[in-house]
Coordinates of C-alpha atoms in Angstrom, one line a residue:
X1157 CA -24.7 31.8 -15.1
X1158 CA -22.4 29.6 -13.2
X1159 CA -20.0 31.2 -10.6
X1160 CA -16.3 30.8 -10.8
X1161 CA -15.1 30.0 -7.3
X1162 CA -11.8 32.2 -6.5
X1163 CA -8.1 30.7 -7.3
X1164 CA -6.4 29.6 -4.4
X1165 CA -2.7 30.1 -3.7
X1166 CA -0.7 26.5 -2.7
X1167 CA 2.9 26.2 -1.7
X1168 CA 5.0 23.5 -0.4
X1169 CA 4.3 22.2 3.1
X1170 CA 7.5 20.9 5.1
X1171 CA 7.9 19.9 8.9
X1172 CA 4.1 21.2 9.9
X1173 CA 4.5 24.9 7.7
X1174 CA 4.1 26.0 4.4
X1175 CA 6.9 27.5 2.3
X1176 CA 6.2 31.3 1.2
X1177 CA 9.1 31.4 -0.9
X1178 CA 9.0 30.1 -5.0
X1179 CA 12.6 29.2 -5.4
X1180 CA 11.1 26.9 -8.4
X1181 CA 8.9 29.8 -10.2
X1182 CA 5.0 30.2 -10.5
X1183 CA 2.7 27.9 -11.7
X1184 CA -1.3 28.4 -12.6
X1185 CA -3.6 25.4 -12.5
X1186 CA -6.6 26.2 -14.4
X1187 CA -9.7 24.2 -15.4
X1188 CA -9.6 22.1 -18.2
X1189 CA -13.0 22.2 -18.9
X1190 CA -13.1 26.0 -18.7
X1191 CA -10.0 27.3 -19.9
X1192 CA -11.0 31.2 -18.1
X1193 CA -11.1 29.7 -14.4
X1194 CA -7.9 29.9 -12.4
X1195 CA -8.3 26.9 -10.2
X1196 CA -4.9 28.0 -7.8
X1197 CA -1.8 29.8 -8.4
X1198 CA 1.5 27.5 -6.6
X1199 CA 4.5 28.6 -5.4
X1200 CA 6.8 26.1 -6.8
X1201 CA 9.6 24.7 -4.5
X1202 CA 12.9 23.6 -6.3
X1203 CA 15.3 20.2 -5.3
X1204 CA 16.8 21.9 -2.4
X1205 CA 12.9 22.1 -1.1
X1206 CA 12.7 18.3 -1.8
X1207 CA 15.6 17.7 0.2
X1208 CA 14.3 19.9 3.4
X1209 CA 11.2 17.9 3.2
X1210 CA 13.6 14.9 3.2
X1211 CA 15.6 15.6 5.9
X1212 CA 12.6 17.2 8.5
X1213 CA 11.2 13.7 7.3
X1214 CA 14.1 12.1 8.9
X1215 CA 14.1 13.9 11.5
X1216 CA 10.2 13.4 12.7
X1217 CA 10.5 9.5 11.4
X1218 CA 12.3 7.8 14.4
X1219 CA 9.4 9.2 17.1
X1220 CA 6.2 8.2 14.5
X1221 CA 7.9 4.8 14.6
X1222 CA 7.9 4.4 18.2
X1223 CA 4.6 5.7 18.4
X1224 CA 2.4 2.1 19.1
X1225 CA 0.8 1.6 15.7
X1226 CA -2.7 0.7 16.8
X1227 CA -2.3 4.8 18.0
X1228 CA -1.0 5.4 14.3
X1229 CA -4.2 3.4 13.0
X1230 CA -6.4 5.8 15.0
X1231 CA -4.7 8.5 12.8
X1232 CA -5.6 6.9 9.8
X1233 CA -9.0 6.4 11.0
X1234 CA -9.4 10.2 11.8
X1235 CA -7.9 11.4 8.2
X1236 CA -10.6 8.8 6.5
X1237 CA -13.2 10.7 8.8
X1238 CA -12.4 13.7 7.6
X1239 CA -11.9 13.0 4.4
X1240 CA -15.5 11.3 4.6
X1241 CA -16.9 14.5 6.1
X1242 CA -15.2 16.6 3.0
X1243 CA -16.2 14.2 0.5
X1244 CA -18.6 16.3 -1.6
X1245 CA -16.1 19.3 -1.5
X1246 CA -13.2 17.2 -2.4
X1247 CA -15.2 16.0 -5.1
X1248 CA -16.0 19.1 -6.4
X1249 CA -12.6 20.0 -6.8
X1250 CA -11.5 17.1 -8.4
X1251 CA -14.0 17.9 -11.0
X1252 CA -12.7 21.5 -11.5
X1253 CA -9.2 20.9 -11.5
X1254 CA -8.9 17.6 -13.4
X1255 CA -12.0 17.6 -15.5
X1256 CA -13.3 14.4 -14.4
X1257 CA -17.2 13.6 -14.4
X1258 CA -18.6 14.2 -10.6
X1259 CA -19.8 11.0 -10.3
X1260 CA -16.6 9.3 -10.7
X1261 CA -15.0 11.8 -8.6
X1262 CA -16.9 10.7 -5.7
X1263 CA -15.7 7.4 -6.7
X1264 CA -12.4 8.3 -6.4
X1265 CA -12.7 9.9 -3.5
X1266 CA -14.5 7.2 -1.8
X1267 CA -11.2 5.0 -2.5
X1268 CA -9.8 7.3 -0.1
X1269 CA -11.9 6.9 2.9
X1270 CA -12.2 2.7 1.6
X1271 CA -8.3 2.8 2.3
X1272 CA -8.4 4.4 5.3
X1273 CA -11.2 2.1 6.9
X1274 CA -9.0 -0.8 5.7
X1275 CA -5.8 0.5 7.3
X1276 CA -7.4 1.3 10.6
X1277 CA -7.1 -2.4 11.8
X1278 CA -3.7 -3.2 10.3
X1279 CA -2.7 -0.8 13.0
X1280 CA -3.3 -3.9 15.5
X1281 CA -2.8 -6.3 12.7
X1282 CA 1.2 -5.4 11.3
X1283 CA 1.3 -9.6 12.4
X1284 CA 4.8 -11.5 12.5
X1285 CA 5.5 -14.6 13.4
X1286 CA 6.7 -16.9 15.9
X1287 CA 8.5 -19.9 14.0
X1288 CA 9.3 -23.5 15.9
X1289 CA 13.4 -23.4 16.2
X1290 CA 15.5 -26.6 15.7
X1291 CA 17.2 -26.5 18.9
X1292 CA 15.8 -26.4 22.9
X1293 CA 15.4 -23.6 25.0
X1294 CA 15.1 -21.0 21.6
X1295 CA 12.6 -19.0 20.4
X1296 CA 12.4 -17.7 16.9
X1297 CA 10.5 -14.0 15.7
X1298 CA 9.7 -11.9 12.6
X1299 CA 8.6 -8.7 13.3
X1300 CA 7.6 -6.2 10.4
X1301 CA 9.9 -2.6 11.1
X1302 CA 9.0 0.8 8.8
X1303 CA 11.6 1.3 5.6
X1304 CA 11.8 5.0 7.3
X1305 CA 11.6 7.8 4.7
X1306 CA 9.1 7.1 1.7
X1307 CA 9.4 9.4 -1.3
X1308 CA 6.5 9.7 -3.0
X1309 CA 5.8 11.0 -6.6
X1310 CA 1.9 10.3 -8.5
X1311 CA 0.0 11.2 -11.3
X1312 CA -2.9 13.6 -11.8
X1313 CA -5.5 11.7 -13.5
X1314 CA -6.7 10.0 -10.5
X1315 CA -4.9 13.4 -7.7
X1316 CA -6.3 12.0 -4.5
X1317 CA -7.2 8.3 -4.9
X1318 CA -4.0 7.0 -6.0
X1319 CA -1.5 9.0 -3.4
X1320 CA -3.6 7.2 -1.1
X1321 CA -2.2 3.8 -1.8
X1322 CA 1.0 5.0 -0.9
X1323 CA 0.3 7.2 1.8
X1324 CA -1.8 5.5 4.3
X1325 CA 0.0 2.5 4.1
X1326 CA 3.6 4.2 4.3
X1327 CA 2.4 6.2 7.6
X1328 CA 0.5 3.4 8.9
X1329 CA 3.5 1.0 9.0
X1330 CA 5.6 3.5 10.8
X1331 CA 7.1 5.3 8.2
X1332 CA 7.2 9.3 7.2
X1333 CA 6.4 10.7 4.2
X1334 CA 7.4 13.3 1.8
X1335 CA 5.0 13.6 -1.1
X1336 CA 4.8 15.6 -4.8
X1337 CA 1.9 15.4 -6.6
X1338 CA 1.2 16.3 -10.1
X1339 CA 2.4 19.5 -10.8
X1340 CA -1.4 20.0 -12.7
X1341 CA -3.3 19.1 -9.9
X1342 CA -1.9 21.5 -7.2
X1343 CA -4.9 22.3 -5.4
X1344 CA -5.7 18.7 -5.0
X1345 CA -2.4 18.0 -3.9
X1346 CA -3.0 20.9 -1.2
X1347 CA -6.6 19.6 -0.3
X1348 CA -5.4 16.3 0.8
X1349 CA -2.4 17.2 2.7
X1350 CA -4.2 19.4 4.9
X1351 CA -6.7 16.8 5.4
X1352 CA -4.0 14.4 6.3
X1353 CA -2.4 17.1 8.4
X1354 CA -5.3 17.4 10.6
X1355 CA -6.0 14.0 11.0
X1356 CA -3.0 13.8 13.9
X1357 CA -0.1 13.7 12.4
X1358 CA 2.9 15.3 13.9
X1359 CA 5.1 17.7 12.3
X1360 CA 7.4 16.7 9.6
X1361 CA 5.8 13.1 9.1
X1362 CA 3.6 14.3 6.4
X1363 CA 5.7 16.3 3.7
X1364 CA 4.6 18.2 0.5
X1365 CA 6.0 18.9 -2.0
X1366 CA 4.6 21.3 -4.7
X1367 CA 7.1 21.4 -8.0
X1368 CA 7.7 19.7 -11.7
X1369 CA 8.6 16.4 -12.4
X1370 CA 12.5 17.2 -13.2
X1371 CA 12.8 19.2 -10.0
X1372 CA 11.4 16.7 -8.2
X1373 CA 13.7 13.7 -10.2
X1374 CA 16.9 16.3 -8.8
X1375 CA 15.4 16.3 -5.4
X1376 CA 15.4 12.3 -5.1
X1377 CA 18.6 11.7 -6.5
X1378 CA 20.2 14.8 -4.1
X1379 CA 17.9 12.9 -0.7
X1380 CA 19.0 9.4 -2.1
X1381 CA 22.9 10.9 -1.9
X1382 CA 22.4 12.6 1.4
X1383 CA 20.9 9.0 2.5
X1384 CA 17.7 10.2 3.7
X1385 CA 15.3 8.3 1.5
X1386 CA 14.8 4.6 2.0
X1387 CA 11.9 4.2 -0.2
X1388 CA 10.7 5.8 -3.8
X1389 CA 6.7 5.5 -4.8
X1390 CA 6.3 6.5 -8.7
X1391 CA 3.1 6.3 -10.7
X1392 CA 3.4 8.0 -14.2
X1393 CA 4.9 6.8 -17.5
X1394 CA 7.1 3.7 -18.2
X1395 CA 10.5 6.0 -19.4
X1396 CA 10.4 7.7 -16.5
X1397 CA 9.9 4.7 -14.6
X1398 CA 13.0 3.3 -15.8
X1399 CA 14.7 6.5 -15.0
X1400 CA 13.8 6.0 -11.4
X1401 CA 14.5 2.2 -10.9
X1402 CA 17.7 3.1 -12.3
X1403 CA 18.4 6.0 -9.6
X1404 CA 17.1 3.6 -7.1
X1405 CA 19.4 0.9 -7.8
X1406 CA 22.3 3.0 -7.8
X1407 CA 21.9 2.9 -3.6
X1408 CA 20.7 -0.6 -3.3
X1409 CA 17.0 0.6 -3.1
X1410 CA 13.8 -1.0 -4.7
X1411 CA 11.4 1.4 -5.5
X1412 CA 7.6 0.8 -6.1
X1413 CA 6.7 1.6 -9.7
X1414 CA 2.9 1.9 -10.9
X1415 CA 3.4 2.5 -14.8
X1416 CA 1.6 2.4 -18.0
X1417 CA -0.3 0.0 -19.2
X1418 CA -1.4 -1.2 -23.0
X1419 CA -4.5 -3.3 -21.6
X1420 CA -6.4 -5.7 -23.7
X1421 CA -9.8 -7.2 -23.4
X1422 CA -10.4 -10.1 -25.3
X1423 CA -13.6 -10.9 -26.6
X1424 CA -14.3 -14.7 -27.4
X1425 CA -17.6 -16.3 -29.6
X1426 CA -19.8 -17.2 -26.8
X1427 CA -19.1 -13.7 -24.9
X1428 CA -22.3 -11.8 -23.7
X1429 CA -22.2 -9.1 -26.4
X1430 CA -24.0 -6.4 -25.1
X1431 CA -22.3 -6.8 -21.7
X1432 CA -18.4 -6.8 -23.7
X1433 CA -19.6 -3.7 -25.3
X1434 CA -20.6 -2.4 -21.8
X1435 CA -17.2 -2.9 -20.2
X1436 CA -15.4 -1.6 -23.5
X1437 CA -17.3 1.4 -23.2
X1438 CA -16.8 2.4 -19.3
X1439 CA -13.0 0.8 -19.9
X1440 CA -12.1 2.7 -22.7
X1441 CA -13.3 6.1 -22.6
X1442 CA -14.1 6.6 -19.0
X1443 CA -12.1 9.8 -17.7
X1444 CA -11.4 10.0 -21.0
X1445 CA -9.3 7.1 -21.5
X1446 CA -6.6 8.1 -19.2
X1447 CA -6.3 5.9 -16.4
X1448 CA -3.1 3.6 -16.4
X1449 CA -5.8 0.6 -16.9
X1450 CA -7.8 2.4 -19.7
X1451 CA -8.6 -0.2 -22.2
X1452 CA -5.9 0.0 -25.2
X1453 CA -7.1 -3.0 -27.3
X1454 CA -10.0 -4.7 -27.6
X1455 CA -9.1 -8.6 -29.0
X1456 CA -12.6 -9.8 -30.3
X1457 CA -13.2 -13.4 -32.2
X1458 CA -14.1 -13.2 -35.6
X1459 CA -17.3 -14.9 -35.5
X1460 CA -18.4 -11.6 -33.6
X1461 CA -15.8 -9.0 -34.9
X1462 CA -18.3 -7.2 -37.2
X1463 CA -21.1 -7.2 -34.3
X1464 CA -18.9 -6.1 -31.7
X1465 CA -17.5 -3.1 -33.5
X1466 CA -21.0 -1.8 -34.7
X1467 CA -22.3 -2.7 -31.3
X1468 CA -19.6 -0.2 -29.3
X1469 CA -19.9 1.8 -32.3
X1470 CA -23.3 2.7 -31.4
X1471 CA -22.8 2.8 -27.6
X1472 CA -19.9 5.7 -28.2
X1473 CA -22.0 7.5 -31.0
X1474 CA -24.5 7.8 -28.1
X1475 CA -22.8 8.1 -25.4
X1476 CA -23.2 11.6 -23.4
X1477 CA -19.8 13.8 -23.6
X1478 CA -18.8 17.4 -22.1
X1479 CA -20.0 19.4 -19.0
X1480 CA -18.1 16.8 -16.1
X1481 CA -20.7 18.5 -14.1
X1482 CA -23.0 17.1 -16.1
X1483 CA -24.1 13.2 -16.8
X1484 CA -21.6 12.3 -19.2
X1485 CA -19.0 10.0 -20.1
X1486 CA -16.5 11.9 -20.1
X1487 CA -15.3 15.0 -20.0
X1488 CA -12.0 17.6 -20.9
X1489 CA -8.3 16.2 -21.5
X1490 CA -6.9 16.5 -17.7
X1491 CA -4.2 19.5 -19.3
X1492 CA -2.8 20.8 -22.2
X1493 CA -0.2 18.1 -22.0
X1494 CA -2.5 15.1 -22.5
X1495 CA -4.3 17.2 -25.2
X1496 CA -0.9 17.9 -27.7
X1497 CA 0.1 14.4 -27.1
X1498 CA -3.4 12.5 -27.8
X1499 CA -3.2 14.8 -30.8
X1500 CA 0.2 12.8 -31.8
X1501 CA -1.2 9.4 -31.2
X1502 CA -4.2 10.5 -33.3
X1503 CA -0.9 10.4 -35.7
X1504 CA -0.3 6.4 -35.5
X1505 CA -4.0 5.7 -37.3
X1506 CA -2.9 4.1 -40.8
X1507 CA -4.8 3.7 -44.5
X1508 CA -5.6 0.2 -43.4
X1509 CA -7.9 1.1 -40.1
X1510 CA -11.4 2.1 -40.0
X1511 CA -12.2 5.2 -37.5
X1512 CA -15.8 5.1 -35.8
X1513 CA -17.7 6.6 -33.1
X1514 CA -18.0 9.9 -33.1
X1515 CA -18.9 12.6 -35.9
X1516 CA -15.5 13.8 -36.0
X1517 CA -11.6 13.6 -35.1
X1518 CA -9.5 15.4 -32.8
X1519 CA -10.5 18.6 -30.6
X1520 CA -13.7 19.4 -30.6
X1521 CA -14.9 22.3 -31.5
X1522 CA -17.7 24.8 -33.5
X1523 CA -16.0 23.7 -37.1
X1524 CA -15.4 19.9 -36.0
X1525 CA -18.3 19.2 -33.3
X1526 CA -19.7 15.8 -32.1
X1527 CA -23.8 15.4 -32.1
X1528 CA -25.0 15.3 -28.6
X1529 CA -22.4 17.5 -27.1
X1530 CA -23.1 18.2 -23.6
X1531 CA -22.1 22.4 -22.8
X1532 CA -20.0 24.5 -24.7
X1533 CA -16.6 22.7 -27.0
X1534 CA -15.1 26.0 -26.8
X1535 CA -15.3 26.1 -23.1
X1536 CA -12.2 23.1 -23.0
X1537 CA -10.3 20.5 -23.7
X1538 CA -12.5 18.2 -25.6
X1539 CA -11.7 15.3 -27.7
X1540 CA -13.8 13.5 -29.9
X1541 CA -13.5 9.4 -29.1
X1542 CA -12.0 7.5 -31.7
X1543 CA -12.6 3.4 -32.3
X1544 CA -9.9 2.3 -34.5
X1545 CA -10.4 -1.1 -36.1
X1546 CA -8.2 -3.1 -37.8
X1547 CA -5.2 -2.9 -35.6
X1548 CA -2.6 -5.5 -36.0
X1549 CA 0.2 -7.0 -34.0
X1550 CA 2.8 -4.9 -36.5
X1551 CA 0.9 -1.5 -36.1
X1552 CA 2.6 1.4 -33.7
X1553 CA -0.8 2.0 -32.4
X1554 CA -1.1 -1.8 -30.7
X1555 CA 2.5 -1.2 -29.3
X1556 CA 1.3 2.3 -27.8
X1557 CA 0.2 3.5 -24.4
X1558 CA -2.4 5.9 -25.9
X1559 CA -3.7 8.3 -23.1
X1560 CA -7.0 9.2 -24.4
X1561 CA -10.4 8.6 -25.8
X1562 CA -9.1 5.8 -28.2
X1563 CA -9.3 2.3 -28.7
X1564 CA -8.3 0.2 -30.9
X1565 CA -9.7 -3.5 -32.1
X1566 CA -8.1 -6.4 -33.4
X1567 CA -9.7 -9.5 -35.1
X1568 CA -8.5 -13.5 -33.8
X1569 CA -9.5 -16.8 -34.9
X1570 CA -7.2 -19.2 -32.8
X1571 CA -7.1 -18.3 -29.0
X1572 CA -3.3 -18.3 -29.1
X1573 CA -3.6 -15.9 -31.6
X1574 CA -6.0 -13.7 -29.2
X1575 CA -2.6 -14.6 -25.8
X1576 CA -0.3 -12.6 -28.1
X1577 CA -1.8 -9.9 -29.0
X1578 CA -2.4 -9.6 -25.3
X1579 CA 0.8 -9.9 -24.3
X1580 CA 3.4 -8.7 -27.3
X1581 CA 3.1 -5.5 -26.5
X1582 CA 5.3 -6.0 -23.3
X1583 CA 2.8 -4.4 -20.9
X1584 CA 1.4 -6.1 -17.9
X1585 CA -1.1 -4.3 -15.9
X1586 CA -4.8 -4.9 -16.0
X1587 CA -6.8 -7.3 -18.4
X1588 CA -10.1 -8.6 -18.8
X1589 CA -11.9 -11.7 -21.3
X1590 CA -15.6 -11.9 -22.0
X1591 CA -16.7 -15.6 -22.1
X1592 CA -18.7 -17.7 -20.4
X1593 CA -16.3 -20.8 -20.6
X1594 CA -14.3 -21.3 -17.6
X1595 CA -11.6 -23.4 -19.5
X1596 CA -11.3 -20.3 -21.9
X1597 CA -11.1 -18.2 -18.4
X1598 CA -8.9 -20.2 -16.5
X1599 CA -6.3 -20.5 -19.7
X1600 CA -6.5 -17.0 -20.2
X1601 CA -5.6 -16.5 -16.5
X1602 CA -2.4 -18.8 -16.7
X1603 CA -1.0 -17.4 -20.1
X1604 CA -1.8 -13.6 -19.5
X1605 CA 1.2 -11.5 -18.5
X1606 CA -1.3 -8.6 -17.2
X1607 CA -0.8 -8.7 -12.8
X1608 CA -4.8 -8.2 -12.6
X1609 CA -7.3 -10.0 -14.8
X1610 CA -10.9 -9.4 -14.9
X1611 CA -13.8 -11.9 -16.2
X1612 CA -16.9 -10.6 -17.8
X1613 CA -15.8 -7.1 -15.9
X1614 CA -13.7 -4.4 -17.5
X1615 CA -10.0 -3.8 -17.6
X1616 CA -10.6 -0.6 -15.0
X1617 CA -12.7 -1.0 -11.4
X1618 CA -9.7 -2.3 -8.6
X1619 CA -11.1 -2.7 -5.2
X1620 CA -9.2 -1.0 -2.1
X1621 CA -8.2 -4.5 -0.7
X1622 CA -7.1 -6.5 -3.9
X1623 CA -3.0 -6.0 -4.7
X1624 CA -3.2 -3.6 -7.5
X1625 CA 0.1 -3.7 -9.5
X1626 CA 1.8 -4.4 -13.1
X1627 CA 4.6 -6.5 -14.7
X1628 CA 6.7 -5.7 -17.9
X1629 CA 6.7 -2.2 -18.8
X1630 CA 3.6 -1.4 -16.4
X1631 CA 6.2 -1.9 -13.2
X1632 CA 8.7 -3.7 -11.4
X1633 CA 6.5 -6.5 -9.8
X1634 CA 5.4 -4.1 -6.6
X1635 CA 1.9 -4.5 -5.5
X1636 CA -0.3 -1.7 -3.9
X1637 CA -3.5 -1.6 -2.1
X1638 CA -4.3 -4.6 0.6
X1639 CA -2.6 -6.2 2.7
X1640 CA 0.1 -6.9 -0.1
X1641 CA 1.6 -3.2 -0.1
X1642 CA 2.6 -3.8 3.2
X1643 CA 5.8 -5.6 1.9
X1644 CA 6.7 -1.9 0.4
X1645 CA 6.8 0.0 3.1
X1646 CA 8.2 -2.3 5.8
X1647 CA 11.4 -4.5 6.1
X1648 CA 10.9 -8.2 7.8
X1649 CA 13.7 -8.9 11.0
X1650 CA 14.2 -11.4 11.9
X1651 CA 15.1 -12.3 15.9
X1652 CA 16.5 -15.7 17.6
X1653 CA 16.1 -15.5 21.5
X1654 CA 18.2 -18.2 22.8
X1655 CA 17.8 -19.0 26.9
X1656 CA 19.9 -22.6 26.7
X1657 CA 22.7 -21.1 28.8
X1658 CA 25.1 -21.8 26.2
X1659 CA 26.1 -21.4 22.8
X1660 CA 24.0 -23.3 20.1
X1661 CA 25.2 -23.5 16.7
X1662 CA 22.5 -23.8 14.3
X1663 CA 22.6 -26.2 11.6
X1664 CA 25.6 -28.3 13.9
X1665 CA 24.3 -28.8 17.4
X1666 CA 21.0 -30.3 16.0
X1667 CA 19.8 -33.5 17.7
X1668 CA 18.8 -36.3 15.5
X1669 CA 16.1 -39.2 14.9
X1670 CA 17.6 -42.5 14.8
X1671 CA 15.8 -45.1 12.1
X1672 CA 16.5 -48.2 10.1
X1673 CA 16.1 -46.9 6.6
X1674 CA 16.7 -50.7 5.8
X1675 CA 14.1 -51.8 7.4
X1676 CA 11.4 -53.9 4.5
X1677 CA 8.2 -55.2 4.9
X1678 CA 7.9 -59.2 4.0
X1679 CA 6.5 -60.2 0.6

């Protein structure tokens, strides 16, 4: 018999100490894969919380800035250390609290420690530049200065990875943060701050924030008013998305938006079936298709259409699914949340499509079960995987960000055919083609709207150091990860260092380069 491990209690953490007080209610967090174990009970904090966090933010911001940044890359380096030396623990709990397969929450957490190693040496590396001036006796600087506060709001499906990408960069540059994570995820969103916290960081440059996503909405807009945010983070849906560029742009503010996505991979006649199937597969029903670049439609050539679907048919029909502690797929919806609403996208299959891959639709349980289910159905959130063919450009399901183990599959015959359905949709985060033409590639590249494409790989894998970001309805053009989220968390300035004497005036007190512009050469 397995042992539950005891509930932990979580609260808000603001300038170095935790809040006792729940001025924003209770909230349990329990496993999604077994609905009896009480993963933490949280102590919810309400906006006047977010705005504390805000303001000891400010407060602790001005001294992290002066602090020499190769110092605030040793910090970094000692939170990826200790995140390194918790990695099998933190793992574990990503797998209790989210549901996610072990093995992939190693992954995960290894993108933590991946980011850290990479921001170490931007500590000595936060480069300007020194640019020729068009006068004597001037000099001419850029130098890269933190925004100041970063506000920070992510997702649960990937609970530590993700807040990652904003954090380490934001307090590597200089900056302090004040962070809320998924109001699901408590316990992960604890775990990481008090890794972070005992990595070096002073009091009140590291913020959490445990509460809902409304609270927290009220809590920006009240810090935004006060003037003590200079920067919002936001991964989650496009609506709400849109709610916060809108905020944002109400106080002359850009905020970095990681949204949805609708991503396609196209599948053209000389593609390596077996290995399209494969990245379909891991693409669309790894973590049970909810991560922002989950495979939504797969575009496939009609000379293979009939192969392909019966090929990933088979691969889902066999795939393992359950236990996450087990080898499998997949395993629970992350909450009851994602679980009503895959429920209402199961909703948008019509008459006209064919539904494969599993032995059954919707939850599963003892009267609707799936052959070759890993542990008990009744245990959690399980959900058959559904492979909808016959999607069209006019169906709801090809316009919809389905968060789930779904995919649909559409048929092509011209390649501009197989550019629309990639791209009508209006999303624009990740996409990936199967061929083995590069002129096929390199069009694809050029016409896609997607801000990552992937060749013979799947539309899910980014690597710590590639710029990881959408376009369209997936965000508002901000990149993350690299050295490319740099530009979100600092401000360029500019400096002109003039030892003439006297007063030059650019663009006027310019010297200039006689010719003779009529000058020909003979015939």
């Amino acid at each position: 018999m397995t042992t539950i491990a005891p509930a932990r209690t979580v609260a808000s953490i603001v300038a170095g100490a935790p809040r006792s007080d729940a001025p924003g209610g209770r909230l349990t967090s329990t496993n999604p894969a077994r609905l009896d174990d009480v993963v933490a009970e949280v102590l919810l904090g309400d906006a006047q919380t977010f705005v504390d966090a805000c303001r000891a933010a400010r407060e602790a911001q001005r001294d992290w800035a002066a602090t020499p940044a190769p110092v605030r890359g040793r910090a970094i380096q000692q939170i990826g250390r200790l995140v390194e030396d918790n990695k099998e623990a933190l793992a574990r709990l990503v797998t209790r609290e989210i549901g996610k397969p072990y093995a992939e929450s190693l992954g995960e957490v290894q993108e933590i420690i991946d980011t850290c190693n990479f921001f170490v040496s931007e500590g000595r590396r936060l480069y300007g530049q020194t640019v020729p001036s068009e006068m004597p006796d001037k000099q001419l600087f850029t130098f890269r200065t933190p925004v100041g506060v970063a506000a920070i709001v992510t997702a649960g499906n990937f609970p530590v990875a993700v807040p990652s990408w904003y954090l380490v960069p934001a307090l590597l540059c200089g900056n302090a943060v004040v962070w809320k994570p998924a109001e699901y995820a408590p316990a992960l969103g604890d775990a990481l701050a008090q890794l972070f916290l005992h990595g070096g960081l002073p009091a009140g440059v590291f913020n959490l924030v445990q509460c809902e996503g409304p609270v927290a909405f009220e809590g920006i807009e009240r810090a935004l008013e006060q003037g003590l945010v200079d920067k919002v983070g936001f991964t989650g849906s496009s609506d709400v998305g849109r709610r916060i560029g809108e905020l944002c742009g109400r106080h002359l503010q850009t905020p970095c938006l990681e949204l949805g996505g609708k991503n396609p991979l196209v599948v053209m006649p000389d593609a390596d079936l077996a290995l399209a199937v494969e990245g379909a597969l891991f693409s669309g029903f790894g973590t049970a298709g909810q991560r922002c670049t989950s495979l939504g439609t797969a575009i496939v050539h009609e000379s293979v259409y009939d192969d392909f679907v019966a090929r990933l048919t088979r691969a889902v029909e066999e795939a393992p699914v359950g236990d996450p502690t087990r080898d499998v797929l997949y395993g629970p919806m992350i909450h009851e949340r994602f679980a009503e609403r895959f429920e209402g996208w199961l909703g948008l299959i019509r008459d006209h499509h064919t539904v494969s891959g599993s032995t059954g639709r919707g939850r599963i349980t003892s009267d609707n079960p799936r052959r070759g289910f890993v542990g008990d159905p009744a245990a959690g959130l399980y959900y058959h995987p559904s492979i909808v063919s016959g999607v069209t450009i006019e169906d709801e399901l090809y316009r919809t960000e389905t968060f789930g183990p779904i995919v649909g599959v559409a048929r092509f015959t011209h390649f501009d055919e197989a550019i629309e359905l990639a791209n009508a949709h209006g999303y624009g985060l990740s996409s990936a083609i199967y061929t083995n033409d590069p002129r096929a590639a390199f069009r694809f590249r050029e016409r896609v709207t997607a801000g990552m494409v992937s060749i013979n790989n799947s539309t899910s894998g980014a690597e710590t150091h590639l710029p990881f970001g959408g376009n369209g309805k997936s965000g508002n053009g901000a990149r993350q990860s690299g050295i490319w989220v740099l530009d979100q968390f600092t401000r360029w300035q500019s400096v002109n260092w003039d030892y003439a004497g006297r007063l030059q005036k650019a663009q006027m007190d310019v010297a200039d380069v006689e010719a003779d512009l009529s000058f020909r050469l003979p015939d």
